[in-house]
Amino acid sequence: MKRSPAGTGENFGFSDAPSATATAAGGGSEAVMTYLEAISDALRTEMRRDPDVLVMGEDIAGSFGGAFKVTKGFEEEFGARRVINTPMCEQGFVGAANGMALMGLRPVVEMQFADFISTGFDAIVQYAAPNHYRWGAPVPWVIRAPSDGGIRSGPFHSQNPEAWFVHTPGLKVVAPSTPADAKGLLISAIRDDNPVIYFEAKPLYRSIRGEVPSGEHTTPIGKASIVREGTELTVVTYGSIVHQSLAAADRLAGEVSVEIVDLRTLKPLDTGTVLASVRKTGRAVVVHAANRLAGVGAEIAALLAEEAFEYLDAPVARLGGLDTPVPFSPPLEDAYRPDQAKITEAIRRTARF
Amino acid sequence: MRLTRTLDDQMIALWKQGRGVGGTFNQRGHEAISVGTGAALAPDDVATPLHRDLGCYLIRGMTPRRIVANQLGRAAGVTGGRDANLHGCGDLTLGIVGFISHIPQSVSTALGVAMSFAYRNEPRVAMTYIGDGGTTAGLFHEVLNMAAVHRAPLVVVVENNQYAYSTPLHQQMAGQNIAPRSEALGVPAEVVDGNDVDAVHTAAAAAVERVRSGGGPRLLEARTMRMLGHAIHDGAEYVPSGLLEKWKKRDPVVLYERKLLDEGIVDQAYLDESARRCREITEDAVAFAESSEWPDPAAVEEGVFAP
């Protein structure tokens, strides 16, 4: 997988300037795609396979194809019946997805931005999440939530609200960091009989490319991935910060041997992979873009304190966004977010403890 | 209607005797609405009834045994002790979708049910229920708007019982009726006497027929009066007694039985036998529920996720 140079200059997915055409490799078994193309590919694959899969959301139909163009060309291929433009009412259309899912359809709902998911909160956390526990009826929908910042979009187009949903019994939460997992986790989410919130990292949309298996490629929900092996310290992370962490680990090569766990699924959490890695390395840095306070990283740190205490040679370090709204202006947002330099510093501090 | 009334009275008695678990909601005043609308649906249709729609659950085949067991938190209840009273009493094999306390959620869920029927080109109808209080929430308006845009096969039944808990209608909205709001959003609406089961049924059947034949969503506003408190704990002292006295003369169960007698459709012996049978069914359900097992606490974590 190639990463764009860190820093500025990427278009971060906001324009629909075509990226290089994906090329099939190895007899059509794999293709190089952007993260965004992998999401589209997953949707298209599942809609071709299963007539019960449909997409709905704001501005997703027609030649427009969504704010980020994920569903560009979908109405042409699948028709207006399966590519549904909704009015601007998240609570109404997530509620409608609840009813569709109860009847056995598999709606994939696009939140235009993850920030707007709060508008549909009751339909997600009060209706869909506890439904199977309450009366045994599955609610198999997926909400795609374009999240994350670093792209100078201010308080309402930059949020990482995953902790709200991890805290809600009955929801599954995934957050892929690579094109292959973006496709694999979306297909798995569509096939899962539970409501799944799929956080897609906007900064990765067009800034990373990678090999993506063709056809029905799935990534199991609930399985973390070791994206870099090491022996002296574990970084536990997910989403766009995986790439910042990889860059930091590369920079520290020869100084600290860093292992990186990409959680991929935030609920149900793959505690086994996290614990095995930290028990091996004895040191842990937990980092995510969402605010640190009561975030997913707090749960990881608590897990390590409870179940790996005797293996730890240093306190668990936690990095995350500040306990503020996401600020707009570059110097402010840079101060808000964890980045490669902050991760490097945290790794050094923890390694030297 | 008689069974709905008898079962409801029995629940009130149980709770007053301290045999209830948690709270329970009352049906009195709503019987003609839940029965008249529920009876207008076909077996393949789907309803999303609320806590004052006991008649709809019964008509669609949910047994009093399962319902009372649910009220008493037993394993044999519809939710196996996971949810209280009629909340969550969904059973898709009966075409019943369970509701949550965030009332307008049922309306949006029913919209999705209706859209799934249209998606699969099935001639089925979704019927949803909401009170006057629920219609003041934004979601109600979102759903009517979206249902009209998609011409969804949806019938929305508004039970205008004049109180949202303790808040009278004039403190909830300007105007007395919800129907004009529905019309403004593109959903044709009709107002009906909610204490006259024949009138409710005729209007509901017509709405269902129009919706089923592709005419787009319809709203039926049934006006009634909630004759008891919001739930068993609530004495409803805030309701002027004159108002209750006035509506008491129009008790929907009494009105209908008198009509059946007046028109010579049944005789008093039939009604007496019917009442006796309803008491028998109700007593059986209570005995079943009270003697049935509590849910197993060891299973408290099961079922959060679908397998």
XYZ file of C-alpha atoms in Angstrom:
660
model
C 0.000 0.000 0.000
C 1.236 3.461 -0.839
C 0.640 6.448 1.318
C 0.641 9.992 0.102
C 3.338 12.178 1.581
C 2.314 13.207 5.073
C 1.257 16.779 5.623
C -0.665 18.903 3.212
C -1.482 18.770 -0.429
C -3.904 15.844 -0.663
C -7.341 16.637 -1.891
C -8.705 14.441 0.911
C -11.615 13.180 -1.032
C -13.587 16.374 -1.358
C -13.363 16.716 -5.110
C -14.341 13.996 -7.482
C -11.269 14.396 -9.626
C -10.820 10.906 -11.052
C -7.993 8.938 -9.577
C -5.916 6.653 -11.720
C -8.065 3.875 -13.083
C -7.950 0.789 -10.955
C -6.047 -1.897 -12.725
C -6.659 -5.558 -12.380
C -3.634 -7.520 -11.333
C -2.877 -11.222 -11.365
C -5.638 -12.428 -13.660
C -8.289 -10.155 -12.172
C -7.912 -11.454 -8.634
C -6.753 -8.127 -7.250
C -6.863 -4.486 -8.237
C -5.166 -1.390 -6.939
C -7.770 0.977 -5.583
C -8.132 3.994 -3.425
C -9.914 3.595 -0.103
C -12.928 5.339 -1.647
C -12.989 3.092 -4.700
C -12.835 0.061 -2.415
C -15.967 1.240 -0.599
C -17.802 1.683 -3.906
C -16.553 -1.698 -5.062
C -17.918 -3.377 -1.923
C -21.328 -1.778 -2.369
C -21.475 -2.661 -6.043
C -20.391 -6.243 -5.361
C -23.087 -6.775 -2.765
C -25.827 -5.033 -4.747
C -25.038 -7.249 -7.737
C -25.112 -10.342 -5.541
C -28.145 -9.672 -3.341
C -31.331 -7.931 -4.551
C -32.221 -7.118 -0.919
C -29.265 -4.725 -0.627
C -30.091 -1.087 -1.312
C -28.458 2.251 -0.605
C -30.138 5.355 0.758
C -29.077 8.764 1.963
C -28.828 12.416 1.076
C -27.709 13.325 -2.471
C -26.522 9.801 -3.284
C -28.611 9.158 -6.399
C -28.433 10.347 -9.977
C -25.312 11.574 -11.688
C -24.307 13.381 -8.502
C -23.639 10.139 -6.619
C -23.118 11.501 -3.117
C -21.029 14.207 -1.506
C -17.943 12.012 -1.900
C -19.125 10.203 -5.070
C -19.143 6.775 -3.468
C -22.380 5.890 -5.277
C -21.630 7.639 -8.547
C -23.164 5.603 -11.356
C -25.186 3.450 -8.987
C -28.607 4.693 -10.018
C -27.699 4.046 -13.635
C -26.791 0.454 -12.822
C -29.283 -0.436 -10.100
C -32.190 1.932 -10.677
C -33.904 4.503 -8.478
C -35.696 1.766 -6.523
C -32.397 0.606 -5.016
C -30.582 3.940 -4.884
C -32.798 6.172 -2.797
C -32.293 9.881 -2.325
C -33.805 10.928 0.984
C -34.992 14.262 2.307
C -32.701 15.896 4.853
C -34.065 13.964 7.832
C -31.616 11.468 9.322
C -34.004 10.383 12.057
C -36.697 9.684 9.493
C -34.571 7.742 7.068
C -32.626 5.764 9.664
C -36.019 4.924 11.151
C -37.145 3.798 7.727
C -34.003 1.667 7.457
C -35.046 0.030 10.746
C -38.364 -0.976 9.222
C -36.796 -2.151 5.977
C -34.262 -4.240 7.876
C -36.990 -5.804 10.025
C -38.630 -6.924 6.788
C -35.399 -8.567 5.632
C -33.965 -5.901 3.357
C -30.353 -4.834 3.873
C -30.258 -1.067 3.607
C -26.882 0.654 3.562
C -27.465 4.187 4.771
C -25.014 6.933 3.900
C -24.622 9.653 6.480
C -23.277 12.524 4.450
C -20.886 13.177 7.336
C -20.528 11.158 10.542
C -21.145 14.431 12.382
C -24.810 14.327 11.299
C -25.388 10.899 12.809
C -26.536 12.562 16.023
C -29.628 13.686 14.127
C -30.623 10.052 13.765
C -29.527 9.010 17.237
C -32.812 7.632 18.627
C -33.370 5.457 15.589
C -29.914 3.942 16.060
C -29.329 3.654 19.795
C -32.906 3.356 21.061
C -34.648 1.471 18.277
C -32.151 -0.588 16.290
C -29.521 -1.392 18.905
C -31.649 -3.103 21.593
C -34.192 -4.619 19.230
C -32.819 -8.140 18.990
C -32.366 -8.304 22.749
C -35.905 -7.024 23.369
C -37.974 -9.121 21.017
C -35.618 -11.173 18.920
C -35.971 -9.519 15.524
C -32.701 -8.745 13.714
C -32.103 -5.265 12.253
C -29.485 -5.878 9.555
C -28.551 -2.435 8.306
C -25.251 -0.650 7.793
C -24.708 3.042 8.365
C -21.714 4.392 6.500
C -20.333 7.307 8.471
C -17.663 9.436 6.757
C -15.673 10.567 9.745
C -12.384 12.064 10.881
C -10.635 15.333 10.342
C -7.269 16.836 9.650
C -8.849 18.272 6.552
C -9.712 21.759 7.801
C -13.422 21.213 7.857
C -14.303 22.551 11.269
C -16.441 21.330 14.155
C -19.247 19.761 12.115
C -17.426 17.933 9.324
C -14.522 16.418 11.252
C -15.879 14.391 14.133
C -15.077 10.855 15.262
C -18.167 9.886 17.264
C -17.486 6.140 17.462
C -17.376 5.989 21.275
C -21.108 6.822 21.501
C -21.893 3.671 19.568
C -19.298 1.409 21.141
C -21.018 2.311 24.422
C -24.405 1.163 23.079
C -25.310 -2.512 23.538
C -26.426 -4.181 20.315
C -24.404 -2.235 17.769
C -21.308 -3.389 15.951
C -18.744 -0.744 15.061
C -16.008 -1.056 12.451
C -13.345 1.389 11.244
C -11.155 0.179 8.369
C -7.773 1.737 7.638
C -6.846 0.155 4.295
C -8.600 -0.221 0.937
C -8.691 -4.019 1.313
C -10.312 -3.790 4.736
C -12.593 -0.974 3.575
C -14.032 -3.407 1.065
C -13.853 -6.499 3.237
C -15.421 -4.941 6.320
C -18.208 -3.307 4.333
C -19.180 -6.593 2.718
C -19.051 -8.320 6.107
C -21.140 -5.531 7.629
C -23.791 -5.847 4.919
C -24.007 -9.600 5.486
C -24.115 -9.270 9.274
C -27.573 -9.634 10.827
C -26.937 -6.790 13.271
C -26.870 -3.022 12.880
C -23.299 -2.044 12.007
C -21.859 1.465 12.055
C -19.107 1.643 9.479
C -16.747 4.551 10.092
C -14.877 5.461 6.935
C -11.983 7.859 7.368
C -12.368 10.821 5.014
C -8.647 11.674 5.060
C -7.949 8.256 3.564
C -10.495 8.448 0.721
C -8.084 9.390 -2.032
C -4.797 9.611 -0.157
C -4.092 5.905 0.076
C -4.160 3.155 -2.509
C -3.752 -0.544 -2.077
C -4.379 -3.961 -3.487
C -7.960 -5.055 -3.077
C -9.146 -8.584 -3.811
C -11.806 -8.749 -6.507
C -15.275 -10.117 -5.991
C -16.680 -11.228 -2.683
C -13.783 -10.308 -0.405
C -14.673 -10.215 3.285
C -12.773 -9.114 6.371
C -14.116 -10.722 9.544
C -15.825 -8.405 12.013
C -14.218 -8.676 15.453
C -10.687 -9.416 14.245
C -7.820 -6.987 14.697
C -4.792 -7.051 12.448
C -1.086 -6.774 13.236
C -0.031 -4.340 10.527
C 3.572 -4.114 11.706
C 5.438 -6.610 13.810
C 7.749 -5.541 16.617
C 9.052 -6.696 19.966
C 9.438 -3.725 22.321
C 6.224 -1.712 22.259
C 2.674 -2.064 20.920
C 0.693 0.755 19.355
C -3.026 0.012 19.446
C -4.926 2.164 16.985
C -7.432 2.257 14.097
C -8.608 4.343 11.163
C -6.443 7.062 9.693
C -4.142 7.063 12.715
C -2.865 3.628 11.676
C -0.954 5.426 8.931
C 0.416 8.090 11.263
C 1.503 5.313 13.611
C 3.212 3.378 10.819
C 5.112 6.499 9.835
C 6.162 7.082 13.435
C 7.304 3.462 13.788
C 9.306 3.714 10.564
C 10.943 6.858 11.869
C 11.920 5.060 15.075
C 13.298 1.977 13.309
C 16.584 1.005 14.963
C 15.581 2.851 18.120
C 12.381 1.061 19.244
C 10.908 -2.087 17.737
C 7.233 -1.175 17.407
C 4.329 -3.525 16.787
C 1.108 -1.970 15.506
C -2.329 -3.426 16.115
C -5.005 -2.084 13.784
C -8.216 -2.831 15.670
C -10.386 -2.654 12.497
C -13.449 -3.553 14.590
C -14.190 -1.436 17.659
C -17.098 -3.594 18.766
C -16.912 -6.477 19.390
C -13.319 -5.743 20.358
C -10.611 -8.304 19.565
C -9.200 -8.302 23.079
C -7.197 -11.473 22.382
C -4.988 -9.865 19.744
C -4.442 -6.724 21.827
C -3.559 -8.665 24.981
C -1.259 -11.098 23.171
C 0.682 -8.261 21.588
C 1.066 -6.243 24.779
C 1.965 -9.320 26.818
C 4.724 -9.881 24.274
C 6.078 -6.317 24.123
C 5.336 -5.126 27.672
C 4.587 -1.580 26.603
C 1.571 0.051 24.991
C 0.627 3.324 23.342
C -3.073 3.652 22.537
C -3.965 6.305 20.007
C -6.989 7.472 18.040
C -8.217 10.638 16.404
C -11.386 10.841 18.514
C -11.255 12.768 21.762
C -9.280 10.936 24.349
C -11.700 11.381 27.267
C -13.864 8.248 27.653
C -12.850 7.192 24.158
C -12.184 3.701 22.826
C -8.584 4.079 24.010
C -9.787 4.379 27.606
C -11.386 0.947 27.271
C -8.173 -0.500 25.824
C -6.126 1.001 28.654
C -8.568 -0.413 31.208
C -8.372 -3.821 29.528
C -4.571 -3.765 29.743
C -4.674 -2.674 33.390
C -7.076 -5.483 34.237
C -5.640 -8.294 32.169
C -2.017 -7.494 31.336
C -0.882 -5.591 34.420
C 1.885 -8.012 35.349
C 3.322 -7.843 31.815
C 3.571 -4.043 31.682
C 6.978 -2.369 31.998
C 5.564 1.130 31.618
C 2.276 2.946 32.133
C -0.075 2.685 29.155
C 0.131 5.920 27.174
C -3.031 7.306 25.614
C -3.219 9.815 22.793
C -6.357 11.253 21.277
C -8.096 14.442 20.328
C -8.390 17.146 22.960
C -11.552 17.556 25.008
C -12.729 20.376 22.742
C -14.859 20.625 19.619
C -12.769 20.003 16.493
C -11.335 23.415 15.627
C -11.114 24.660 12.047
C -7.967 26.711 11.573
C -4.828 24.661 10.708
C -2.725 25.575 13.762
C -5.688 24.879 16.039
C -6.650 21.587 14.414
C -3.012 20.443 14.426
C -2.881 21.191 18.152
C -6.103 19.223 18.598
C -5.173 16.035 16.701
C -2.644 13.321 17.390
C -0.122 13.151 14.562
C 3.087 11.407 13.666
C 5.237 13.704 15.843
C 3.023 13.271 18.905
C 2.913 9.523 18.415
C 6.701 9.392 18.005
C 7.125 11.321 21.220
C 4.709 9.048 23.109
C 6.488 5.924 21.845
C 9.873 7.297 22.936
C 8.568 8.332 26.353
C 6.961 4.937 26.938
C 9.978 3.002 25.640
C 12.322 4.884 27.954
C 10.162 4.625 31.065
C -63.473 -4.803 22.407
C -64.957 -6.632 25.349
C -61.821 -8.769 25.706
C -59.632 -5.672 25.479
C -61.679 -4.022 28.225
C -61.766 -7.120 30.427
C -58.045 -7.770 30.135
C -57.321 -4.107 30.852
C -59.581 -4.091 33.911
C -57.870 -7.250 35.111
C -54.441 -5.615 34.797
C -55.617 -2.635 36.817
C -56.954 -4.992 39.480
C -53.682 -6.955 39.584
C -51.644 -3.831 40.043
C -53.954 -2.450 42.723
C -53.574 -5.739 44.555
C -49.796 -5.443 44.385
C -49.455 -8.416 42.032
C -48.081 -6.377 39.146
C -44.447 -5.872 38.165
C -43.242 -2.381 37.287
C -45.983 -0.342 35.639
C -48.859 -0.957 33.299
C -50.724 1.211 30.848
C -54.470 1.626 30.538
C -56.619 1.123 27.476
C -59.854 2.745 28.589
C -61.243 5.034 25.909
C -59.015 3.578 23.178
C -60.721 0.242 22.554
C -62.693 1.243 19.482
C -59.574 2.648 17.836
C -57.259 -0.309 18.336
C -59.977 -2.806 17.452
C -61.528 -0.889 14.552
C -58.200 -0.231 12.860
C -56.647 -3.605 13.653
C -59.634 -5.361 12.124
C -59.147 -3.439 8.876
C -55.821 -5.145 8.151
C -55.202 -8.352 6.229
C -53.097 -11.136 7.779
C -50.085 -10.272 5.586
C -50.138 -6.612 6.582
C -47.920 -5.298 9.366
C -48.897 -3.116 12.322
C -46.775 -1.156 14.781
C -49.211 -0.781 17.699
C -48.437 1.150 20.897
C -49.205 0.760 24.588
C -52.865 1.717 24.229
C -53.508 -0.579 21.283
C -54.081 -3.857 23.105
C -57.004 -4.615 20.791
C -54.712 -4.603 17.764
C -52.325 -7.114 19.366
C -55.254 -9.407 20.220
C -56.820 -9.181 16.773
C -53.513 -10.064 15.133
C -53.328 -13.206 17.231
C -51.124 -12.408 20.188
C -52.543 -14.519 23.005
C -53.594 -13.061 26.369
C -51.320 -15.625 28.024
C -48.208 -14.252 26.308
C -49.324 -10.677 26.918
C -49.997 -11.079 30.647
C -46.807 -13.107 31.087
C -44.965 -10.179 29.519
C -46.708 -7.723 31.832
C -45.487 -9.812 34.762
C -41.906 -10.131 33.472
C -42.044 -13.885 32.923
C -40.001 -16.064 30.563
C -43.173 -16.987 28.665
C -43.883 -13.327 27.892
C -43.429 -11.994 24.379
C -40.065 -10.471 25.260
C -39.084 -13.124 27.794
C -38.772 -10.496 30.493
C -36.565 -8.176 28.460
C -39.127 -5.411 28.051
C -42.105 -4.239 30.079
C -45.902 -4.357 29.623
C -46.744 -4.007 25.906
C -43.388 -2.403 25.052
C -41.402 -4.546 22.684
C -44.267 -6.980 22.153
C -43.303 -7.543 18.554
C -43.809 -10.800 16.707
C -43.120 -10.724 12.996
C -44.940 -14.028 12.482
C -48.083 -12.113 13.515
C -47.155 -8.982 11.571
C -46.578 -7.002 14.760
C -43.560 -4.737 15.169
C -42.589 -3.879 18.735
C -42.457 -0.264 19.840
C -40.099 1.745 22.013
C -40.898 4.551 24.450
C -39.596 7.150 21.998
C -43.011 7.174 20.433
C -42.574 8.596 16.907
C -39.997 5.871 16.230
C -42.831 3.482 15.426
C -44.014 5.773 12.671
C -40.626 5.883 10.969
C -40.161 2.132 11.388
C -43.553 1.572 9.781
C -42.511 3.847 6.927
C -39.580 1.518 6.296
C -41.863 -1.509 6.500
C -44.134 0.136 3.929
C -41.169 1.025 1.708
C -40.037 -2.607 1.844
C -43.460 -3.665 0.543
C -43.170 -1.202 -2.333
C -39.557 -2.286 -2.947
C -40.669 -5.889 -3.372
C -43.821 -4.924 -5.197
C -46.006 -6.659 -2.624
C -49.641 -5.536 -2.148
C -49.190 -5.166 1.623
C -49.921 -2.269 3.936
C -48.149 -0.989 7.049
C -50.304 0.562 9.762
C -48.762 2.653 12.491
C -50.092 4.338 15.613
C -49.242 7.552 17.388
C -50.886 9.808 19.970
C -51.532 13.536 19.823
C -48.407 14.051 21.929
C -46.220 12.094 19.517
C -47.341 14.198 16.579
C -45.682 17.279 18.067
C -42.238 15.714 17.628
C -40.267 16.523 14.490
C -39.948 12.888 13.460
C -43.693 12.613 12.845
C -43.430 15.398 10.281
C -40.301 13.903 8.736
C -42.103 10.625 8.208
C -45.268 12.085 6.703
C -43.138 14.147 4.350
C -41.038 11.193 3.289
C -44.039 8.865 3.023
C -45.729 11.318 0.678
C -42.602 11.677 -1.464
C -42.276 7.896 -1.774
C -46.041 7.241 -1.933
C -45.417 4.582 0.698
C -48.236 2.099 1.461
C -48.636 3.433 4.985
C -51.690 4.173 7.140
C -50.962 6.428 10.095
C -53.505 6.219 12.904
C -53.416 9.213 15.229
C -55.109 8.569 18.550
C -55.992 12.065 19.616
C -56.894 11.451 23.251
C -56.382 15.094 24.216
C -53.612 14.542 26.718
C -49.903 13.845 26.424
C -49.333 12.521 29.932
C -50.574 15.566 31.885
C -50.347 18.158 29.124
C -53.660 19.076 27.454
C -53.908 19.481 23.699
C -54.058 23.305 23.776
C -50.631 23.381 25.419
C -49.241 21.033 22.777
C -50.388 22.616 19.552
C -52.323 25.465 18.015
C -55.594 23.996 16.788
C -57.491 20.901 17.795
C -56.658 18.528 14.973
C -53.669 16.806 13.458
C -55.362 16.102 10.120
C -54.669 19.537 8.566
C -50.962 19.120 9.285
C -51.007 15.792 7.506
C -52.738 17.298 4.489
C -50.130 20.062 4.390
C -47.397 17.439 4.155
C -49.115 15.677 1.296
C -50.832 12.877 3.209
C -54.627 12.946 2.820
C -56.311 12.686 6.217
C -59.685 11.971 7.724
C -61.008 12.705 11.210
C -63.205 10.054 12.768
C -65.099 9.536 16.013
C -62.693 7.325 17.939
C -65.403 6.032 20.255
C -67.524 4.590 17.454
C -65.913 1.330 16.395
C -68.001 1.025 13.238
C -66.981 4.513 12.130
C -63.326 3.783 12.926
C -63.427 0.473 11.086
C -65.165 1.886 8.021
C -62.674 4.738 7.746
C -59.684 2.469 8.419
C -60.824 -0.118 5.875
C -61.270 2.600 3.259
C -57.825 4.012 4.029
C -56.222 0.568 3.859
C -57.935 -0.124 0.545
C -56.782 3.167 -0.985
C -53.245 2.631 0.251
C -53.148 -0.968 -0.949
C -54.263 0.045 -4.411
C -51.287 2.384 -4.756
C -52.902 5.633 -3.681
C -50.064 6.643 -1.368
C -50.150 7.119 2.401
C -53.242 8.066 4.398
C -53.739 9.399 7.909
C -56.682 8.653 10.139
C -57.202 10.879 13.155
C -59.422 9.201 15.726
C -60.626 11.544 18.446
C -61.213 10.134 21.885
C -60.479 10.779 25.547
C -57.965 8.931 27.676
C -60.238 7.909 30.559
C -57.554 6.946 33.080
C -54.064 8.187 33.864
C -51.044 7.909 31.621
C -50.167 4.669 33.444
C -51.227 2.856 36.589
C -49.337 5.220 38.897
C -51.099 8.296 37.533
C -54.424 9.386 39.046
C -54.876 12.008 36.301
C -56.149 14.585 38.811
C -55.141 17.220 36.279
C -58.042 16.295 33.988
C -61.194 18.350 34.725
C -63.783 15.919 36.078
C -66.511 17.401 33.896
C -64.552 16.369 30.827
C -64.337 12.759 31.968
C -68.053 12.734 32.888
C -68.926 13.962 29.424
C -66.850 11.248 27.716
C -67.972 8.538 30.093
C -71.385 8.756 28.472
C -69.685 7.790 25.239
C -67.803 4.735 26.469
C -66.878 2.907 23.247
C -67.572 -0.589 24.563
C -70.959 0.351 26.048
C -71.887 2.335 22.925
C -71.181 -0.590 20.641
C -72.927 -3.203 22.737
C -75.996 -0.965 22.985
C -75.932 -0.521 19.240
C -75.747 -4.276 18.672
C -78.750 -4.724 20.955
C -80.709 -1.835 19.450
C -80.204 -3.123 15.945
C -81.141 -6.629 17.010
C -77.811 -8.070 15.875
C -77.285 -9.833 19.207
C -79.355 -10.295 22.362
C -78.413 -9.724 25.989
C -77.722 -13.411 26.498
C -75.087 -13.272 23.764
C -73.411 -10.289 25.399
C -73.517 -11.962 28.810
C -71.954 -15.092 27.398
C -69.348 -13.009 25.584
C -68.472 -11.189 28.815
C -68.242 -14.456 30.720
C -65.956 -15.932 28.058
C -63.715 -12.837 28.181
C -63.415 -13.156 31.971
C -62.523 -16.818 31.579
C -59.814 -16.100 29.005
C -58.417 -13.328 31.155
C -58.377 -15.367 34.339
C -56.674 -18.201 32.501
C -54.023 -15.806 31.203
C -53.356 -14.422 34.680
C -53.174 -17.883 36.228
C -50.812 -18.993 33.457
C -48.573 -15.945 33.873
C -48.440 -16.040 37.665
C -47.516 -19.713 37.687
C -44.951 -19.487 34.898
C -41.200 -19.312 35.296
C -39.169 -16.182 35.816
C -36.456 -15.641 33.210
C -33.084 -17.195 33.998
C -30.645 -14.541 35.271
C -27.794 -16.643 33.886
C -29.134 -15.779 30.418
C -29.186 -12.012 30.990
C -26.410 -11.404 28.450
C -27.851 -13.612 25.725
C -29.372 -12.222 22.565
C -27.765 -8.773 22.481
C -26.590 -9.662 18.997
C -28.346 -11.708 16.370
C -26.312 -14.887 15.751
